């Protein structure tokens, strides 16, 4: 299956570079390009790409606002958004992921990681550049809101899955590590979301660190 990607960056040379990197992959194709945030939102809603790759700093509507518009809480039919930026700042990472982003990748992370971030987002996973993961998790652990009400106890297998998610493992990697099917992993994650009263994988990670479940 080919993954259709929308690129949003105000610099034409950057868009061209990202296109060359992504289209060098046999399973990824760039289906649209946007020069600013407003155009990105309009194109994404019309074209419905599999993944949107969005820069943080763009004129007018920035990447955080684009992420909220396409993937944020309350969006009826959200699209996977991966934020790509040169700026390794905690606030950008936190705001992007809280806004619904399925990944945060630095532009100097390399072609392989960029492609994996696109694949992960397309498959319902989240990928964050390893250089900022540990610092980010520590920040989320301190700032993430606690789920309201009593949390229903997790089963032993659900706890294993939570630890794997907190370690940054994708669904496919979790399935291999735990010797279970991909559909079973997805079922466990759905159950965890329901029991913890959280919305996404990022909040699972924050809960795991806050409650010292993460390895």
PDB file of C-alpha atoms in Angstrom:
ATOM      1  CA  UNK A   1       0.000   0.000   0.000  1.00  0.00           C
ATOM      2  CA  UNK A   2       1.313   3.450  -0.904  1.00  0.00           C
ATOM      3  CA  UNK A   3       1.148   6.134   1.804  1.00  0.00           C
ATOM      4  CA  UNK A   4       0.005   9.506   0.442  1.00  0.00           C
ATOM      5  CA  UNK A   5       1.699  12.478   2.149  1.00  0.00           C
ATOM      6  CA  UNK A   6       0.921  16.192   2.210  1.00  0.00           C
ATOM      7  CA  UNK A   7       3.966  18.463   2.743  1.00  0.00           C
ATOM      8  CA  UNK A   8       3.508  21.845   4.415  1.00  0.00           C
ATOM      9  CA  UNK A   9       6.524  24.175   4.597  1.00  0.00           C
ATOM     10  CA  UNK A  10       6.940  27.801   3.544  1.00  0.00           C
ATOM     11  CA  UNK A  11      10.344  27.132   1.932  1.00  0.00           C
ATOM     12  CA  UNK A  12      10.226  25.629  -1.555  1.00  0.00           C
ATOM     13  CA  UNK A  13      13.720  24.131  -1.240  1.00  0.00           C
ATOM     14  CA  UNK A  14      12.762  22.340   1.987  1.00  0.00           C
ATOM     15  CA  UNK A  15       9.618  20.929   0.380  1.00  0.00           C
ATOM     16  CA  UNK A  16      11.669  19.718  -2.559  1.00  0.00           C
ATOM     17  CA  UNK A  17      14.185  18.057  -0.245  1.00  0.00           C
ATOM     18  CA  UNK A  18      11.467  16.335   1.770  1.00  0.00           C
ATOM     19  CA  UNK A  19       9.768  15.171  -1.429  1.00  0.00           C
ATOM     20  CA  UNK A  20      13.010  13.650  -2.719  1.00  0.00           C
ATOM     21  CA  UNK A  21      13.610  11.850   0.586  1.00  0.00           C
ATOM     22  CA  UNK A  22      10.084  10.480   0.858  1.00  0.00           C
ATOM     23  CA  UNK A  23       9.604   9.498  -2.768  1.00  0.00           C
ATOM     24  CA  UNK A  24      12.865   7.551  -2.618  1.00  0.00           C
ATOM     25  CA  UNK A  25      10.822   5.117  -0.498  1.00  0.00           C
ATOM     26  CA  UNK A  26       8.817   2.556  -2.510  1.00  0.00           C
ATOM     27  CA  UNK A  27       5.745   2.857  -0.264  1.00  0.00           C
ATOM     28  CA  UNK A  28       5.494   6.670   0.105  1.00  0.00           C
ATOM     29  CA  UNK A  29       4.219   9.258  -2.380  1.00  0.00           C
ATOM     30  CA  UNK A  30       3.773  13.028  -1.973  1.00  0.00           C
ATOM     31  CA  UNK A  31       0.225  13.871  -3.079  1.00  0.00           C
ATOM     32  CA  UNK A  32       0.116  17.604  -2.233  1.00  0.00           C
ATOM     33  CA  UNK A  33       2.284  20.549  -1.152  1.00  0.00           C
ATOM     34  CA  UNK A  34       1.292  23.629   0.858  1.00  0.00           C
ATOM     35  CA  UNK A  35       3.209  26.893   1.296  1.00  0.00           C
ATOM     36  CA  UNK A  36       1.521  27.966   4.535  1.00  0.00           C
ATOM     37  CA  UNK A  37      -0.817  26.767   7.255  1.00  0.00           C
ATOM     38  CA  UNK A  38      -4.076  27.904   5.725  1.00  0.00           C
ATOM     39  CA  UNK A  39      -3.291  26.184   2.443  1.00  0.00           C
ATOM     40  CA  UNK A  40      -2.238  23.043   4.345  1.00  0.00           C
ATOM     41  CA  UNK A  41      -5.575  22.799   6.147  1.00  0.00           C
ATOM     42  CA  UNK A  42      -7.573  23.476   2.973  1.00  0.00           C
ATOM     43  CA  UNK A  43      -5.608  20.926   0.915  1.00  0.00           C
ATOM     44  CA  UNK A  44      -5.638  18.295   3.655  1.00  0.00           C
ATOM     45  CA  UNK A  45      -9.406  18.474   4.040  1.00  0.00           C
ATOM     46  CA  UNK A  46      -9.900  18.274   0.276  1.00  0.00           C
ATOM     47  CA  UNK A  47      -7.236  15.697  -0.678  1.00  0.00           C
ATOM     48  CA  UNK A  48      -7.410  13.573   2.532  1.00  0.00           C
ATOM     49  CA  UNK A  49      -3.773  12.381   2.521  1.00  0.00           C
ATOM     50  CA  UNK A  50      -2.756   9.436   4.688  1.00  0.00           C
ATOM     51  CA  UNK A  51      -0.265  11.621   6.598  1.00  0.00           C
ATOM     52  CA  UNK A  52       0.389  15.375   6.828  1.00  0.00           C
ATOM     53  CA  UNK A  53       4.021  16.450   7.312  1.00  0.00           C
ATOM     54  CA  UNK A  54       3.914  19.963   8.766  1.00  0.00           C
ATOM     55  CA  UNK A  55       6.603  22.536   9.634  1.00  0.00           C
ATOM     56  CA  UNK A  56       6.253  24.441  12.924  1.00  0.00           C
ATOM     57  CA  UNK A  57       7.037  27.994  11.799  1.00  0.00           C
ATOM     58  CA  UNK A  58       4.989  29.108   8.809  1.00  0.00           C
ATOM     59  CA  UNK A  59       3.484  32.516   8.007  1.00  0.00           C
ATOM     60  CA  UNK A  60      -0.068  33.058   9.208  1.00  0.00           C
ATOM     61  CA  UNK A  61      -1.294  29.769  10.638  1.00  0.00           C
ATOM     62  CA  UNK A  62       1.635  27.939  12.245  1.00  0.00           C
ATOM     63  CA  UNK A  63       2.193  24.194  12.477  1.00  0.00           C
ATOM     64  CA  UNK A  64       0.674  23.885  15.945  1.00  0.00           C
ATOM     65  CA  UNK A  65      -2.558  25.516  14.766  1.00  0.00           C
ATOM     66  CA  UNK A  66      -2.585  23.287  11.669  1.00  0.00           C
ATOM     67  CA  UNK A  67      -2.156  20.223  13.884  1.00  0.00           C
ATOM     68  CA  UNK A  68      -5.082  21.239  16.108  1.00  0.00           C
ATOM     69  CA  UNK A  69      -7.260  21.932  13.060  1.00  0.00           C
ATOM     70  CA  UNK A  70      -6.541  18.562  11.444  1.00  0.00           C
ATOM     71  CA  UNK A  71      -5.943  16.226  14.391  1.00  0.00           C
ATOM     72  CA  UNK A  72      -6.933  17.973  17.601  1.00  0.00           C
ATOM     73  CA  UNK A  73      -9.544  16.991  20.168  1.00  0.00           C
ATOM     74  CA  UNK A  74     -13.037  17.301  18.761  1.00  0.00           C
ATOM     75  CA  UNK A  75     -12.008  17.055  15.098  1.00  0.00           C
ATOM     76  CA  UNK A  76     -14.678  14.724  13.631  1.00  0.00           C
ATOM     77  CA  UNK A  77     -12.467  12.936  11.089  1.00  0.00           C
ATOM     78  CA  UNK A  78      -8.845  13.588  12.139  1.00  0.00           C
ATOM     79  CA  UNK A  79      -5.809  13.117   9.933  1.00  0.00           C
ATOM     80  CA  UNK A  80      -2.403  11.898  11.156  1.00  0.00           C
ATOM     81  CA  UNK A  81      -0.019  14.853  11.471  1.00  0.00           C
ATOM     82  CA  UNK A  82       3.748  14.620  11.888  1.00  0.00           C
ATOM     83  CA  UNK A  83       5.509  17.850  12.840  1.00  0.00           C
ATOM     84  CA  UNK A  84       8.936  18.363  11.253  1.00  0.00           C
ATOM     85  CA  UNK A  85      11.121  21.214  12.449  1.00  0.00           C
ATOM     86  CA  UNK A  86      14.664  22.457  13.045  1.00  0.00           C
ATOM     87  CA  UNK A  87      13.645  23.793  16.471  1.00  0.00           C
ATOM     88  CA  UNK A  88      14.254  21.379  19.365  1.00  0.00           C
ATOM     89  CA  UNK A  89      12.190  23.303  21.937  1.00  0.00           C
ATOM     90  CA  UNK A  90      10.156  21.681  24.707  1.00  0.00           C
ATOM     91  CA  UNK A  91       7.161  23.968  24.239  1.00  0.00           C
ATOM     92  CA  UNK A  92       6.895  23.155  20.541  1.00  0.00           C
ATOM     93  CA  UNK A  93       7.053  19.419  21.210  1.00  0.00           C
ATOM     94  CA  UNK A  94       4.577  19.552  24.066  1.00  0.00           C
ATOM     95  CA  UNK A  95       2.088  21.771  22.210  1.00  0.00           C
ATOM     96  CA  UNK A  96       2.305  19.709  19.013  1.00  0.00           C
ATOM     97  CA  UNK A  97       1.680  16.385  20.732  1.00  0.00           C
ATOM     98  CA  UNK A  98      -1.032  17.778  22.980  1.00  0.00           C
ATOM     99  CA  UNK A  99      -2.592  19.238  19.830  1.00  0.00           C
ATOM    100  CA  UNK A 100      -2.920  15.759  18.357  1.00  0.00           C
ATOM    101  CA  UNK A 101       0.325  15.239  16.416  1.00  0.00           C
ATOM    102  CA  UNK A 102       1.290  11.629  15.702  1.00  0.00           C
ATOM    103  CA  UNK A 103       4.991  12.438  15.687  1.00  0.00           C
ATOM    104  CA  UNK A 104       7.651  15.099  16.114  1.00  0.00           C
ATOM    105  CA  UNK A 105      10.804  14.775  14.017  1.00  0.00           C
ATOM    106  CA  UNK A 106      13.780  17.094  13.728  1.00  0.00           C
ATOM    107  CA  UNK A 107      14.852  17.921  10.198  1.00  0.00           C
ATOM    108  CA  UNK A 108      18.388  16.721  10.915  1.00  0.00           C
ATOM    109  CA  UNK A 109      17.166  13.329  12.147  1.00  0.00           C
ATOM    110  CA  UNK A 110      17.878  11.719   8.780  1.00  0.00           C
ATOM    111  CA  UNK A 111      15.861  10.208   5.907  1.00  0.00           C
ATOM    112  CA  UNK A 112      15.297   6.830   7.585  1.00  0.00           C
ATOM    113  CA  UNK A 113      13.684   8.295  10.701  1.00  0.00           C
ATOM    114  CA  UNK A 114      11.546  10.655   8.632  1.00  0.00           C
ATOM    115  CA  UNK A 115      10.205   7.761   6.575  1.00  0.00           C
ATOM    116  CA  UNK A 116       9.581   5.698   9.716  1.00  0.00           C
ATOM    117  CA  UNK A 117       7.658   8.592  11.270  1.00  0.00           C
ATOM    118  CA  UNK A 118       5.391   8.690   8.213  1.00  0.00           C
ATOM    119  CA  UNK A 119       4.860   4.925   8.326  1.00  0.00           C
ATOM    120  CA  UNK A 120       4.183   4.995  12.060  1.00  0.00           C
ATOM    121  CA  UNK A 121       1.610   7.789  11.739  1.00  0.00           C
ATOM    122  CA  UNK A 122      -0.084   5.994   8.857  1.00  0.00           C
ATOM    123  CA  UNK A 123      -0.358   2.867  11.000  1.00  0.00           C
ATOM    124  CA  UNK A 124      -1.788   4.660  14.026  1.00  0.00           C
ATOM    125  CA  UNK A 125       1.482   4.857  15.965  1.00  0.00           C
ATOM    126  CA  UNK A 126       3.511   7.832  17.169  1.00  0.00           C
ATOM    127  CA  UNK A 127       7.226   8.449  16.645  1.00  0.00           C
ATOM    128  CA  UNK A 128       9.354  11.129  18.297  1.00  0.00           C
ATOM    129  CA  UNK A 129      12.997  11.875  17.496  1.00  0.00           C
ATOM    130  CA  UNK A 130      15.075   9.836  19.976  1.00  0.00           C
ATOM    131  CA  UNK A 131      17.200  12.881  20.846  1.00  0.00           C
ATOM    132  CA  UNK A 132      14.241  14.522  22.595  1.00  0.00           C
ATOM    133  CA  UNK A 133      12.212  11.517  23.787  1.00  0.00           C
ATOM    134  CA  UNK A 134      13.580  11.173  27.319  1.00  0.00           C
ATOM    135  CA  UNK A 135      13.461  14.907  28.054  1.00  0.00           C
ATOM    136  CA  UNK A 136       9.950  15.135  26.618  1.00  0.00           C
ATOM    137  CA  UNK A 137       8.638  12.242  28.703  1.00  0.00           C
ATOM    138  CA  UNK A 138       9.988  13.809  31.854  1.00  0.00           C
ATOM    139  CA  UNK A 139       8.203  17.042  31.016  1.00  0.00           C
ATOM    140  CA  UNK A 140       4.942  15.292  30.156  1.00  0.00           C
ATOM    141  CA  UNK A 141       5.108  13.309  33.367  1.00  0.00           C
ATOM    142  CA  UNK A 142       5.183  16.529  35.325  1.00  0.00           C
ATOM    143  CA  UNK A 143       2.521  18.378  33.359  1.00  0.00           C
ATOM    144  CA  UNK A 144       0.064  15.797  32.034  1.00  0.00           C
ATOM    145  CA  UNK A 145      -3.399  16.033  33.628  1.00  0.00           C
ATOM    146  CA  UNK A 146      -4.418  13.036  35.687  1.00  0.00           C
ATOM    147  CA  UNK A 147      -7.406  11.060  34.474  1.00  0.00           C
ATOM    148  CA  UNK A 148     -10.477  12.007  36.469  1.00  0.00           C
ATOM    149  CA  UNK A 149     -11.991   9.395  38.742  1.00  0.00           C
ATOM    150  CA  UNK A 150     -10.602   6.012  39.692  1.00  0.00           C
ATOM    151  CA  UNK A 151      -8.558   4.230  37.054  1.00  0.00           C
ATOM    152  CA  UNK A 152      -9.645   0.662  36.427  1.00  0.00           C
ATOM    153  CA  UNK A 153      -6.764  -1.769  37.058  1.00  0.00           C
ATOM    154  CA  UNK A 154      -4.781  -2.869  34.019  1.00  0.00           C
ATOM    155  CA  UNK A 155      -4.218  -6.533  33.336  1.00  0.00           C
ATOM    156  CA  UNK A 156      -0.665  -7.875  33.339  1.00  0.00           C
ATOM    157  CA  UNK A 157      -0.620  -7.932  29.527  1.00  0.00           C
ATOM    158  CA  UNK A 158      -2.061  -4.410  29.290  1.00  0.00           C
ATOM    159  CA  UNK A 159       0.692  -3.225  31.641  1.00  0.00           C
ATOM    160  CA  UNK A 160       3.281  -4.861  29.370  1.00  0.00           C
ATOM    161  CA  UNK A 161       1.784  -2.977  26.422  1.00  0.00           C
ATOM    162  CA  UNK A 162       1.809   0.325  28.340  1.00  0.00           C
ATOM    163  CA  UNK A 163       5.504  -0.145  29.174  1.00  0.00           C
ATOM    164  CA  UNK A 164       6.251  -0.853  25.512  1.00  0.00           C
ATOM    165  CA  UNK A 165       4.310   2.228  24.375  1.00  0.00           C
ATOM    166  CA  UNK A 166       6.192   4.332  26.948  1.00  0.00           C
ATOM    167  CA  UNK A 167       9.455   2.979  25.520  1.00  0.00           C
ATOM    168  CA  UNK A 168       8.464   4.316  22.093  1.00  0.00           C
ATOM    169  CA  UNK A 169       7.714   0.936  20.504  1.00  0.00           C
ATOM    170  CA  UNK A 170       5.322   0.824  17.540  1.00  0.00           C
ATOM    171  CA  UNK A 171       2.359  -1.553  17.434  1.00  0.00           C
ATOM    172  CA  UNK A 172       4.237  -3.874  15.099  1.00  0.00           C
ATOM    173  CA  UNK A 173       7.295  -3.913  17.364  1.00  0.00           C
ATOM    174  CA  UNK A 174       5.112  -4.575  20.424  1.00  0.00           C
ATOM    175  CA  UNK A 175       3.463  -7.496  18.634  1.00  0.00           C
ATOM    176  CA  UNK A 176       6.878  -8.994  17.890  1.00  0.00           C
ATOM    177  CA  UNK A 177       8.261  -8.379  21.389  1.00  0.00           C
ATOM    178  CA  UNK A 178       5.233  -9.917  23.134  1.00  0.00           C
ATOM    179  CA  UNK A 179       4.616 -12.648  20.523  1.00  0.00           C
ATOM    180  CA  UNK A 180       1.020 -11.566  19.929  1.00  0.00           C
ATOM    181  CA  UNK A 181      -0.853 -10.454  16.799  1.00  0.00           C
ATOM    182  CA  UNK A 182      -1.049  -6.846  15.627  1.00  0.00           C
ATOM    183  CA  UNK A 183      -4.821  -6.858  16.117  1.00  0.00           C
ATOM    184  CA  UNK A 184      -4.356  -8.055  19.700  1.00  0.00           C
ATOM    185  CA  UNK A 185      -1.966  -5.162  20.386  1.00  0.00           C
ATOM    186  CA  UNK A 186      -4.516  -2.704  19.017  1.00  0.00           C
ATOM    187  CA  UNK A 187      -7.198  -4.291  21.193  1.00  0.00           C
ATOM    188  CA  UNK A 188      -5.041  -3.923  24.306  1.00  0.00           C
ATOM    189  CA  UNK A 189      -4.278  -0.283  23.504  1.00  0.00           C
ATOM    190  CA  UNK A 190      -7.970   0.443  22.992  1.00  0.00           C
ATOM    191  CA  UNK A 191      -8.717  -1.146  26.382  1.00  0.00           C
ATOM    192  CA  UNK A 192      -5.928   0.872  28.023  1.00  0.00           C
ATOM    193  CA  UNK A 193      -7.254   4.136  26.586  1.00  0.00           C
ATOM    194  CA  UNK A 194     -10.686   3.325  27.962  1.00  0.00           C
ATOM    195  CA  UNK A 195      -9.460   2.266  31.411  1.00  0.00           C
ATOM    196  CA  UNK A 196      -7.140   5.239  31.878  1.00  0.00           C
ATOM    197  CA  UNK A 197      -9.602   7.751  30.452  1.00  0.00           C
ATOM    198  CA  UNK A 198      -7.017   9.215  28.058  1.00  0.00           C
ATOM    199  CA  UNK A 199      -7.228  10.101  24.372  1.00  0.00           C
ATOM    200  CA  UNK A 200      -4.057   8.910  22.689  1.00  0.00           C
ATOM    201  CA  UNK A 201      -0.661   7.211  22.962  1.00  0.00           C
ATOM    202  CA  UNK A 202       1.050  10.375  24.162  1.00  0.00           C
ATOM    203  CA  UNK A 203      -1.248  10.508  27.189  1.00  0.00           C
ATOM    204  CA  UNK A 204      -0.615   6.797  27.806  1.00  0.00           C
ATOM    205  CA  UNK A 205       3.108   7.633  27.925  1.00  0.00           C
ATOM    206  CA  UNK A 206       2.515  10.563  30.278  1.00  0.00           C
ATOM    207  CA  UNK A 207       0.383   8.370  32.569  1.00  0.00           C
ATOM    208  CA  UNK A 208       3.018   5.642  32.583  1.00  0.00           C
ATOM    209  CA  UNK A 209       5.768   8.036  33.628  1.00  0.00           C
ATOM    210  CA  UNK A 210       3.610   9.876  36.125  1.00  0.00           C
ATOM    211  CA  UNK A 211       2.636   6.586  37.781  1.00  0.00           C
ATOM    212  CA  UNK A 212       6.094   4.989  37.486  1.00  0.00           C
ATOM    213  CA  UNK A 213       4.861   2.227  35.216  1.00  0.00           C
ATOM    214  CA  UNK A 214       7.383   3.053  32.472  1.00  0.00           C
ATOM    215  CA  UNK A 215      10.535   0.978  32.471  1.00  0.00           C
TER     216      UNK A 215
END
